[in-house]
Amino acid sequence: MSLENQPYTRLDSAFARFLSQRSRLEDSQRPAFEKLLIRLSYEQNQGHNCIAISAAEQALVVASGLADDEGGRPLVVEQNRLYLQRYWQYEQRLAGQLKAMMANATPAPARLDSLLAQYFPPLSDAIDWQREAANVAVKQPFSIITGGPGTGKTTTVVKILAVLQELAAQPLLIALAAPTGKAAMRLQESIGSRKADLPCSEAIKNQIPETVTTLHRLLGARPPSPYFRHHAQQPLIYDLVVVDEASMVDLALMSKLVDALKPSARLILLGDKDQLASVESGAVLADMTHSLPEQTLELQTSHRFGGVIKRLADAVNQQEAEQAWQVLQQGDPACLLLSEDPISYAAAQYRTYLQLLHSGADFPTLYQQFSQFQVLCANRQGKHSVADLNQRIEQKLAEQRHIHVTGLWYVGRPIMVTQNNAALQLYNGDIGLCLPDQGQQGKLMVYFQRADGSVKKYLPARVPPCETVYAMTIHKSQGSEFAQVLVVLPEAINPVLTKELLYTAITRAKTTVKIVADKALWMQAIAQKVARVTGLVAKFQDGAR
């Protein structure tokens, strides 16, 4: 395999040389071995758990003395797959522990049917997918509830929690979690609003928590190390853990979460299996829904998300590119191709936020208004990228005198945290607004809204690494929802542009979505699918040692 014109990094090369120098191979064999290791390192950083190798490559790896099939050496060869040992261990551990959990399934409680009828009154002739999901989740210690926007995943899980509390001999300790602060905030709002409508006593309602945390906080992150306070030897105290937006959870984090559950604990995952896979390695939710049909229930009736946006999302998801393009041509103001300059359009959408800012509105009002609209891009760099659009939108707003840019920090600057800081309780993906400090003339502070609704402020110098966020990547938008979305695609196809990316972008919008793209690029993007190389499906099928 030629490495010319490939985007491998110096770190990939250094890693390959480091291992090659410690192998038992002859000098003549090492170049081929190094090329293989460079590819493994690069592909792992692109989200693959492993790479497929030929019989000749497998023989070369085994001859190196650096690989086995039991995880005792730096490399692992399993069937035709080559792993870094750590990622093989993550897969092995995750599959093995979930299989152990599933073996603990218990017979259905005698009261289950009556409780399901209480919380899920019979529908006319339609299948009540929410009730079916509850039936699966109550009977199984591990379950997955998947479905597109508006199918009622949160509504369903709140009722499941009530049913489980009704069945429990003593109140269950329940943890609610999500991968990001924004996703946690959304889940917390949803749980709080749905508890009031439960057909049960106040005592049962009070046993359902409303506080939602990030997975890193739940597990007790210990930055900068990759380790957590909770693990198999020091498990979480909870009887049940619910994780929302599970498609965003990578292999390493999911493995560590399952590792940290006590033996009797239940786990419920919520997510949309058709969304983008995690930024880091793996396609865990998709692999599990494919491999574990008895533990998975897909909600198929959308109660909130519908109309032309749903038609567009469905067409993209089913890779019906021509039909999706026709939806954009229908002239429906809720879903169409943007005909005007995207920079001028975006600046106009942010104008209300900035007008409120200059009228002296408080942070919660400003935050709510800013969150109504978002520009989404496929790439971080290049034409029509996050970097490009943020700079141009900021310049346009300055020209229109809506903002006064005096330096990096200015009144009204929206930012997104890009690096976790557990000490400050600020995490990758958190959105903040730079505003004047009340009572301190001329002083700027950066305000953040926490999942519990509280507001925290920090000096700009204390904020972790961050970036301006008039525009964000589609990856970063996962777990968020906006009234209006503008999706700006690049001018040329690239590997990032897939049907999953477009589907995720479109389903961030509640009322309107506008697209900037030409037809050729649109058709090519929908034709591309995310295809991550993993061995997780095989491990569920074959059993874990």
Coordinates of C-alpha atoms in Angstrom, one line a residue:
M1 CA 0.0 0.0 0.0
S2 CA 1.4 3.4 -1.0
L3 CA 1.5 6.1 1.7
E4 CA 2.0 8.9 -0.8
N5 CA -0.6 11.6 -0.7
Q6 CA -2.2 10.1 2.4
P7 CA -3.1 12.4 5.3
Y8 CA -1.0 10.5 7.9
T9 CA 0.5 12.5 10.7
R10 CA 4.0 12.5 12.1
L11 CA 2.6 11.0 15.2
D12 CA 1.3 8.0 13.2
S13 CA 4.8 7.6 11.7
A14 CA 6.5 8.0 15.1
F15 CA 4.2 5.4 16.6
A16 CA 5.0 2.9 13.8
R17 CA 8.7 3.4 14.1
F18 CA 8.6 3.0 17.9
L19 CA 6.9 -0.4 17.6
S20 CA 8.8 -1.5 14.6
Q21 CA 12.1 -1.0 16.4
R22 CA 10.9 -3.4 19.1
S23 CA 9.8 -6.1 16.8
R24 CA 11.6 -9.4 15.9
L25 CA 11.3 -8.7 12.2
E26 CA 14.2 -8.6 9.8
D27 CA 15.2 -5.2 8.4
S28 CA 13.7 -6.1 5.1
Q29 CA 10.3 -6.7 6.7
R30 CA 10.1 -3.6 8.7
P31 CA 9.0 -1.1 6.0
A32 CA 5.9 -3.1 5.3
F33 CA 5.2 -3.5 9.0
E34 CA 5.6 0.2 9.6
K35 CA 3.2 1.0 6.8
L36 CA 0.6 -1.3 8.4
L37 CA 1.1 0.4 11.8
I38 CA 0.8 3.9 10.3
R39 CA -2.5 2.8 8.7
L40 CA -3.7 1.3 12.0
S41 CA -2.8 4.5 13.9
Y42 CA -4.4 6.8 11.4
E43 CA -7.7 4.8 11.0
Q44 CA -8.1 4.5 14.7
N45 CA -7.9 8.3 14.9
Q46 CA -10.6 8.4 12.2
G47 CA -13.0 6.5 14.4
H48 CA -12.4 2.9 13.5
N49 CA -11.8 0.4 16.3
C50 CA -9.5 -1.7 14.1
I51 CA -8.5 -2.4 10.5
A52 CA -9.1 -5.3 8.2
I53 CA -5.8 -7.1 7.1
S54 CA -4.9 -9.7 4.6
A55 CA -3.5 -13.2 5.4
A56 CA 0.0 -12.0 4.4
E57 CA -0.3 -8.9 6.7
Q58 CA -1.6 -11.1 9.5
A59 CA 1.5 -13.4 9.2
L60 CA 3.7 -10.3 9.2
V61 CA 2.1 -9.0 12.4
V62 CA 2.4 -12.4 14.2
A63 CA 6.0 -12.7 13.1
S64 CA 6.8 -9.3 14.7
G65 CA 6.3 -10.8 18.2
L66 CA 4.2 -7.8 19.2
A67 CA 0.8 -9.4 18.7
D68 CA -1.4 -12.2 20.0
D69 CA -5.1 -12.9 20.2
E70 CA -5.5 -12.6 24.0
G71 CA -4.7 -8.9 24.7
G72 CA -1.3 -9.6 26.3
R73 CA 0.8 -7.6 23.8
P74 CA 0.6 -4.2 22.1
L75 CA -1.3 -5.5 19.1
V76 CA -4.1 -8.0 18.8
V77 CA -5.0 -10.0 15.8
E78 CA -8.5 -11.4 15.8
Q79 CA -9.8 -13.2 12.7
N80 CA -8.9 -10.7 9.9
R81 CA -8.8 -7.6 12.2
L82 CA -5.8 -5.8 13.7
Y83 CA -6.3 -3.8 16.9
L84 CA -4.3 -1.7 19.2
Q85 CA -4.5 -3.7 22.4
R86 CA -6.5 -1.1 24.3
Y87 CA -9.3 -0.9 21.8
W88 CA -9.6 -4.7 21.6
Q89 CA -9.9 -4.7 25.4
Y90 CA -12.7 -2.1 25.2
E91 CA -14.6 -4.2 22.8
Q92 CA -14.0 -7.4 24.7
R93 CA -14.9 -6.0 28.0
L94 CA -18.0 -4.2 26.7
A95 CA -19.4 -7.3 24.9
G96 CA -18.6 -9.6 27.8
Q97 CA -20.2 -7.5 30.5
L98 CA -23.3 -6.8 28.5
K99 CA -23.7 -10.5 27.8
A100 CA -23.4 -11.1 31.6
M101 CA -26.0 -8.4 32.3
M102 CA -28.4 -9.9 29.7
A103 CA -28.0 -13.3 31.3
N104 CA -29.6 -11.9 34.5
A105 CA -33.0 -11.2 32.9
T106 CA -35.9 -12.1 35.3
P107 CA -39.5 -13.2 34.7
A108 CA -42.0 -10.5 34.1
P109 CA -43.5 -9.3 37.4
A110 CA -47.1 -10.2 38.1
R111 CA -48.2 -6.6 38.2
L112 CA -46.5 -5.6 34.9
D113 CA -49.5 -5.8 32.6
S114 CA -51.7 -3.7 34.8
L115 CA -49.0 -1.1 35.3
L116 CA -48.4 -0.9 31.5
A117 CA -52.1 -0.4 31.0
Q118 CA -52.0 2.4 33.6
Y119 CA -49.1 4.3 32.1
F120 CA -49.8 3.4 28.4
P121 CA -53.6 3.4 27.9
P122 CA -54.6 1.3 24.8
L123 CA -54.5 3.0 21.5
S124 CA -57.1 2.4 18.7
D125 CA -55.7 -0.1 16.2
A126 CA -52.1 1.1 16.1
I127 CA -49.1 -0.6 17.8
D128 CA -48.1 1.4 20.9
W129 CA -44.4 1.3 20.4
Q130 CA -43.8 3.2 23.6
R131 CA -45.6 0.5 25.6
E132 CA -43.6 -2.2 23.7
A133 CA -40.4 -0.4 24.7
A134 CA -41.4 -0.3 28.3
N135 CA -42.3 -4.0 28.2
V136 CA -38.7 -4.7 27.0
A137 CA -37.0 -2.4 29.4
V138 CA -38.8 -3.6 32.5
K139 CA -38.0 -7.3 31.7
Q140 CA -34.4 -6.8 30.7
P141 CA -31.5 -5.4 32.8
F142 CA -30.1 -3.9 29.6
S143 CA -32.2 -2.2 27.0
I144 CA -32.0 0.2 24.1
I145 CA -34.8 2.5 23.0
T146 CA -34.1 4.1 19.7
G147 CA -36.1 6.3 17.4
G148 CA -36.0 9.5 15.4
P149 CA -36.9 13.0 16.6
G150 CA -40.3 13.4 18.2
T151 CA -40.9 9.6 18.7
G152 CA -41.1 10.0 22.5
K153 CA -38.0 8.5 23.8
T154 CA -37.9 10.8 26.8
T155 CA -41.7 10.4 27.5
T156 CA -41.3 6.6 27.3
V157 CA -38.3 6.5 29.7
V158 CA -40.0 8.7 32.3
K159 CA -42.9 6.2 32.3
I160 CA -40.5 3.3 32.5
L161 CA -38.8 4.8 35.5
A162 CA -42.2 5.2 37.2
V163 CA -43.2 1.6 36.5
L164 CA -39.8 0.3 37.8
Q165 CA -40.3 2.4 41.0
E166 CA -43.8 1.0 41.4
L167 CA -42.4 -2.6 41.1
A168 CA -39.4 -2.0 43.4
A169 CA -39.5 -3.3 47.0
Q170 CA -37.6 0.0 48.0
P171 CA -37.0 3.1 46.0
L172 CA -34.4 2.7 43.2
L173 CA -31.4 4.9 43.0
I174 CA -31.5 6.3 39.5
A175 CA -28.8 8.3 37.6
L176 CA -29.7 10.2 34.4
A177 CA -26.8 11.1 32.1
A178 CA -25.8 12.4 28.7
P179 CA -22.5 12.8 26.8
T180 CA -22.5 16.6 26.8
G181 CA -23.7 19.4 29.0
K182 CA -26.1 20.6 26.3
A183 CA -27.6 17.2 25.9
A184 CA -27.9 16.9 29.7
M185 CA -29.7 20.2 29.9
R186 CA -32.2 19.2 27.2
L187 CA -32.9 15.8 29.0
Q188 CA -33.3 17.6 32.3
E189 CA -35.9 20.0 30.9
S190 CA -37.8 17.1 29.2
I191 CA -37.8 15.0 32.4
G192 CA -39.0 17.8 34.5
S193 CA -41.9 18.7 32.1
R194 CA -43.1 15.1 31.7
K195 CA -43.1 14.0 35.4
A196 CA -46.1 16.2 36.2
D197 CA -48.3 14.3 33.7
L198 CA -47.6 10.8 35.1
P199 CA -50.7 8.9 36.2
C200 CA -49.2 8.0 39.6
S201 CA -48.8 9.2 43.2
E202 CA -46.7 12.1 44.2
A203 CA -44.5 9.6 46.1
I204 CA -43.6 7.8 42.9
K205 CA -43.0 11.1 41.1
N206 CA -40.6 12.2 43.8
Q207 CA -38.6 9.0 43.3
I208 CA -37.8 10.0 39.7
P209 CA -34.8 12.3 39.6
E210 CA -34.7 15.4 37.5
T211 CA -31.0 16.2 37.7
V212 CA -29.0 15.1 34.7
T213 CA -25.3 15.0 34.6
T214 CA -22.6 14.4 32.0
L215 CA -21.2 10.9 31.7
H216 CA -17.7 12.3 32.6
R217 CA -19.1 13.8 35.8
L218 CA -21.1 10.7 36.6
L219 CA -18.0 8.5 36.3
G220 CA -15.7 10.9 38.1
A221 CA -13.3 12.1 35.4
R222 CA -9.7 12.5 36.5
P223 CA -8.1 14.8 33.9
P224 CA -5.7 14.8 32.3
S225 CA -5.6 11.0 32.7
P226 CA -8.1 8.8 30.8
Y227 CA -9.2 7.1 34.1
F228 CA -12.3 7.6 36.2
R229 CA -13.0 7.4 39.9
H230 CA -15.7 4.8 39.3
H231 CA -14.8 1.4 37.7
A232 CA -15.3 -2.3 38.3
Q233 CA -13.5 -2.2 41.7
Q234 CA -15.3 1.0 42.8
P235 CA -18.7 0.9 41.1
L236 CA -21.4 3.4 40.9
I237 CA -24.1 3.2 43.7
Y238 CA -27.0 3.4 41.3
D239 CA -29.6 0.7 40.7
L240 CA -30.4 2.1 37.2
V241 CA -28.5 4.4 34.8
V242 CA -30.2 6.0 31.9
V243 CA -28.0 7.5 29.1
D244 CA -29.6 9.8 26.5
E245 CA -28.0 10.6 23.1
A246 CA -26.2 7.3 23.2
S247 CA -25.1 7.5 19.6
M248 CA -22.6 10.1 20.7
V249 CA -20.9 7.7 23.2
D250 CA -17.7 6.2 21.9
L251 CA -16.3 2.7 22.5
A252 CA -13.9 3.7 25.3
L253 CA -16.5 5.7 27.3
M254 CA -19.3 3.1 26.8
S255 CA -16.9 0.3 28.0
K256 CA -15.9 2.3 31.0
L257 CA -19.5 3.1 31.8
V258 CA -20.6 -0.5 31.8
D259 CA -17.4 -1.4 33.7
A260 CA -18.5 1.0 36.5
L261 CA -22.0 -0.5 37.0
K262 CA -22.6 -2.7 40.0
P263 CA -23.5 -6.3 39.2
S264 CA -27.2 -5.8 39.9
A265 CA -27.6 -2.5 38.0
R266 CA -29.9 -1.8 35.0
L267 CA -28.8 0.2 32.0
I268 CA -31.2 2.0 29.5
L269 CA -29.7 3.7 26.4
L270 CA -31.7 6.2 24.5
G271 CA -30.7 7.5 21.0
D272 CA -31.2 7.7 17.3
K273 CA -29.3 4.9 15.6
D274 CA -29.4 6.8 12.3
Q275 CA -27.5 9.8 13.6
L276 CA -23.7 10.3 13.3
A277 CA -21.5 7.9 15.2
S278 CA -19.4 9.3 18.0
V279 CA -16.5 11.6 17.2
E280 CA -14.1 9.1 18.8
S281 CA -13.8 5.4 18.0
G282 CA -16.6 3.1 17.3
A283 CA -20.2 3.1 16.2
V284 CA -21.4 1.6 19.5
L285 CA -25.1 2.3 19.4
A286 CA -25.5 1.2 15.8
D287 CA -23.5 -2.0 16.5
M288 CA -25.6 -2.8 19.5
T289 CA -29.0 -2.2 17.9
H290 CA -27.9 -4.5 15.0
S291 CA -26.6 -7.2 17.3
L292 CA -29.1 -7.2 20.1
P293 CA -32.6 -7.2 18.7
E294 CA -34.2 -8.6 21.8
Q295 CA -32.9 -5.8 23.9
T296 CA -33.7 -3.1 21.3
L297 CA -37.0 -1.4 20.6
E298 CA -37.4 1.3 17.9
L299 CA -40.1 3.9 18.4
Q300 CA -41.7 4.4 15.0
T301 CA -44.4 7.0 15.5
S302 CA -43.3 10.6 15.5
H303 CA -45.6 12.8 17.7
R304 CA -43.8 16.1 17.4
F305 CA -41.4 16.0 14.5
G306 CA -43.3 16.0 11.2
G307 CA -44.1 17.9 8.0
V308 CA -41.6 18.8 5.3
I309 CA -38.6 18.6 7.6
K310 CA -39.4 15.0 8.5
R311 CA -39.9 14.2 4.8
L312 CA -36.5 15.6 4.0
A313 CA -34.8 13.8 6.9
D314 CA -36.4 10.5 5.9
A315 CA -35.4 10.9 2.3
V316 CA -31.8 11.6 3.3
N317 CA -31.7 8.7 5.8
Q318 CA -33.0 6.3 3.1
Q319 CA -30.5 7.7 0.6
E320 CA -33.2 8.9 -1.8
A321 CA -31.2 11.8 -3.0
E322 CA -33.4 12.9 -5.9
Q323 CA -36.5 12.9 -3.7
A324 CA -34.7 14.8 -1.0
W325 CA -33.6 17.4 -3.6
Q326 CA -37.2 17.7 -4.7
V327 CA -38.4 18.4 -1.2
L328 CA -36.0 21.4 -1.1
Q329 CA -37.5 22.6 -4.4
Q330 CA -41.1 22.7 -3.2
G331 CA -40.9 26.2 -1.9
D332 CA -42.1 25.4 1.6
P333 CA -40.6 28.1 3.9
A334 CA -39.9 25.6 6.6
C335 CA -37.4 23.7 4.4
L336 CA -35.7 25.0 1.3
L337 CA -32.5 25.9 -0.5
L338 CA -31.2 29.4 0.6
S339 CA -31.2 31.7 -2.3
E340 CA -29.6 34.7 -0.6
D341 CA -26.1 35.3 0.7
P342 CA -25.7 33.0 3.7
I343 CA -23.6 35.5 5.6
S344 CA -26.2 38.2 5.3
Y345 CA -28.9 35.8 6.2
A346 CA -27.1 34.5 9.3
A347 CA -26.3 38.0 10.5
A348 CA -29.9 38.9 10.2
Q349 CA -30.9 35.9 12.3
Y350 CA -28.6 36.9 15.1
R351 CA -29.8 40.5 15.1
T352 CA -32.6 40.0 17.6
Y353 CA -30.2 38.5 20.1
L354 CA -27.9 41.5 19.8
Q355 CA -30.8 43.9 20.0
L356 CA -31.8 42.3 23.3
L357 CA -28.2 42.5 24.4
H358 CA -28.0 46.3 23.8
S359 CA -31.4 46.8 25.5
G360 CA -30.0 45.3 28.7
A361 CA -31.8 41.9 28.7
D362 CA -30.6 39.4 31.3
F363 CA -28.5 36.4 30.5
P364 CA -31.3 33.7 30.5
T365 CA -33.3 35.8 28.0
L366 CA -30.2 36.3 25.8
Y367 CA -29.2 32.7 26.0
Q368 CA -32.7 31.5 25.0
Q369 CA -32.7 33.9 22.1
F370 CA -29.2 33.0 20.9
S371 CA -30.2 29.3 21.0
Q372 CA -33.1 29.8 18.6
F373 CA -30.8 29.8 15.5
Q374 CA -27.6 28.1 14.6
V375 CA -25.4 27.8 11.5
L376 CA -24.1 24.3 11.0
C377 CA -21.1 23.3 8.8
A378 CA -19.6 20.0 7.8
N379 CA -15.9 21.0 8.2
R380 CA -13.7 23.0 10.6
Q381 CA -11.4 24.5 7.9
G382 CA -11.7 25.7 4.3
K383 CA -14.4 27.5 2.3
H384 CA -17.8 27.4 4.0
S385 CA -16.2 25.9 7.1
V386 CA -16.8 26.8 10.8
A387 CA -13.6 28.9 10.8
D388 CA -14.6 30.7 7.5
L389 CA -18.2 31.4 8.5
N390 CA -17.5 32.5 12.0
Q391 CA -15.0 35.0 10.7
R392 CA -17.3 36.3 8.0
I393 CA -20.4 36.5 10.2
E394 CA -18.5 38.3 12.9
Q395 CA -17.2 40.8 10.3
K396 CA -20.7 41.3 8.8
L397 CA -22.1 42.0 12.3
A398 CA -19.3 44.5 13.0
E399 CA -19.9 46.3 9.7
Q400 CA -23.6 46.6 10.6
R401 CA -22.5 48.0 14.0
H402 CA -24.3 45.2 16.0
I403 CA -21.1 44.3 17.7
H404 CA -17.9 46.2 18.5
V405 CA -14.9 44.0 18.1
T406 CA -12.0 45.4 20.1
G407 CA -10.1 42.2 20.5
L408 CA -10.6 38.5 21.1
W409 CA -13.3 39.2 23.8
Y410 CA -16.1 41.6 23.1
V411 CA -19.6 42.2 24.3
G412 CA -21.9 39.7 22.7
R413 CA -19.3 37.2 21.6
P414 CA -20.8 33.6 21.7
I415 CA -18.2 30.9 22.5
M416 CA -18.1 27.1 22.7
V417 CA -15.7 25.3 25.1
T418 CA -13.5 22.9 23.3
Q419 CA -11.7 21.2 26.2
N420 CA -13.0 19.8 29.4
N421 CA -12.1 21.5 32.7
A422 CA -13.7 19.5 35.5
A423 CA -12.4 22.0 38.2
L424 CA -14.4 24.8 36.6
Q425 CA -17.3 22.4 35.7
L426 CA -17.0 23.4 32.1
Y427 CA -17.0 20.8 29.4
N428 CA -16.4 20.4 25.7
G429 CA -19.5 21.7 23.9
D430 CA -20.7 24.1 26.6
I431 CA -22.0 27.4 25.1
G432 CA -21.2 30.7 26.8
L433 CA -21.9 34.4 26.1
C434 CA -19.5 37.2 26.8
L435 CA -21.4 40.0 28.5
P436 CA -20.8 43.1 30.7
D437 CA -20.4 42.1 34.4
Q438 CA -23.4 43.5 36.3
G439 CA -22.3 46.3 38.7
Q440 CA -18.7 46.3 37.3
Q441 CA -18.6 48.9 34.5
G442 CA -16.2 47.9 31.7
K443 CA -15.6 44.4 33.0
L444 CA -16.4 41.4 30.9
M445 CA -17.5 38.0 32.1
V446 CA -18.5 34.8 30.2
Y447 CA -21.8 33.4 31.4
F448 CA -22.9 29.8 31.1
Q449 CA -26.2 28.1 31.9
R450 CA -26.0 24.9 33.8
A451 CA -28.2 21.8 33.3
D452 CA -30.1 22.7 36.5
G453 CA -30.9 26.1 35.2
S454 CA -28.4 28.0 37.4
V455 CA -26.0 30.5 35.8
K456 CA -22.3 30.7 36.3
K457 CA -19.9 33.4 35.2
Y458 CA -16.1 33.3 34.6
L459 CA -13.4 35.8 33.7
P460 CA -12.5 35.4 30.1
A461 CA -8.9 34.5 31.1
R462 CA -10.2 31.5 33.1
V463 CA -12.4 30.0 30.4
P464 CA -10.9 26.8 29.0
P465 CA -9.8 26.7 25.3
C466 CA -12.8 27.8 23.3
E467 CA -13.9 29.2 19.9
T468 CA -16.5 31.7 18.5
V469 CA -19.7 29.9 17.7
Y470 CA -21.9 31.8 15.3
A471 CA -21.3 28.6 13.4
M472 CA -20.5 25.1 14.7
T473 CA -19.8 21.7 13.1
I474 CA -22.7 19.3 12.7
H475 CA -20.8 16.9 14.9
K476 CA -20.8 19.5 17.7
S477 CA -24.6 20.1 17.3
Q478 CA -25.5 16.6 18.3
G479 CA -27.6 16.6 21.5
S480 CA -28.8 20.1 20.7
E481 CA -32.0 21.4 19.1
F482 CA -32.7 24.8 17.5
A483 CA -35.9 26.4 16.2
Q484 CA -34.0 27.4 13.0
V485 CA -31.0 25.9 11.3
L486 CA -28.9 27.0 8.4
V487 CA -26.8 24.1 7.0
V488 CA -23.9 25.4 4.8
L489 CA -22.1 22.6 2.9
P490 CA -18.6 22.9 1.3
E491 CA -18.1 23.3 -2.4
A492 CA -16.4 20.0 -2.9
I493 CA -17.1 16.5 -1.6
N494 CA -15.0 15.1 1.2
P495 CA -15.1 12.0 3.4
V496 CA -16.9 13.8 6.2
L497 CA -20.0 14.5 4.0
T498 CA -22.3 11.5 4.5
K499 CA -26.0 10.9 4.7
E500 CA -25.6 10.5 8.5
L501 CA -24.1 14.0 8.7
L502 CA -26.9 15.5 6.7
Y503 CA -29.6 13.6 8.6
T504 CA -28.1 14.8 11.9
A505 CA -28.0 18.4 10.7
I506 CA -31.6 18.4 9.4
T507 CA -33.0 16.8 12.6
R508 CA -31.5 19.6 14.8
A509 CA -34.2 21.9 13.4
K510 CA -37.6 22.3 15.1
T511 CA -39.4 24.7 12.7
T512 CA -37.1 25.7 9.7
V513 CA -34.1 24.3 8.0
K514 CA -32.3 26.1 5.1
I515 CA -29.6 24.5 3.0
V516 CA -26.7 26.0 1.1
A517 CA -25.5 23.3 -1.4
D518 CA -25.4 22.6 -5.1
K519 CA -27.2 19.5 -6.5
A520 CA -24.1 17.6 -7.5
L521 CA -22.6 17.8 -4.0
W522 CA -25.9 17.1 -2.4
M523 CA -26.3 13.8 -4.4
Q524 CA -22.7 12.8 -3.7
A525 CA -23.1 13.4 0.1
I526 CA -26.3 11.4 0.4
A527 CA -24.6 8.5 -1.5
Q528 CA -21.9 8.3 1.1
K529 CA -22.4 6.3 4.3
V530 CA -20.4 6.2 7.6
A531 CA -18.8 2.7 7.6
R532 CA -16.7 2.2 10.7
V533 CA -14.6 -0.9 11.0
T534 CA -15.3 -2.6 14.3
G535 CA -15.4 -6.1 15.7
L536 CA -18.2 -5.5 18.2
V537 CA -20.9 -7.1 16.2
A538 CA -18.8 -10.2 15.8
K539 CA -18.1 -10.4 19.5
F540 CA -21.8 -10.3 20.3
Q541 CA -22.4 -13.0 17.8
D542 CA -19.5 -15.2 18.8
G543 CA -19.5 -14.6 22.5
A544 CA -16.7 -12.9 24.5
R545 CA -14.0 -14.9 26.1

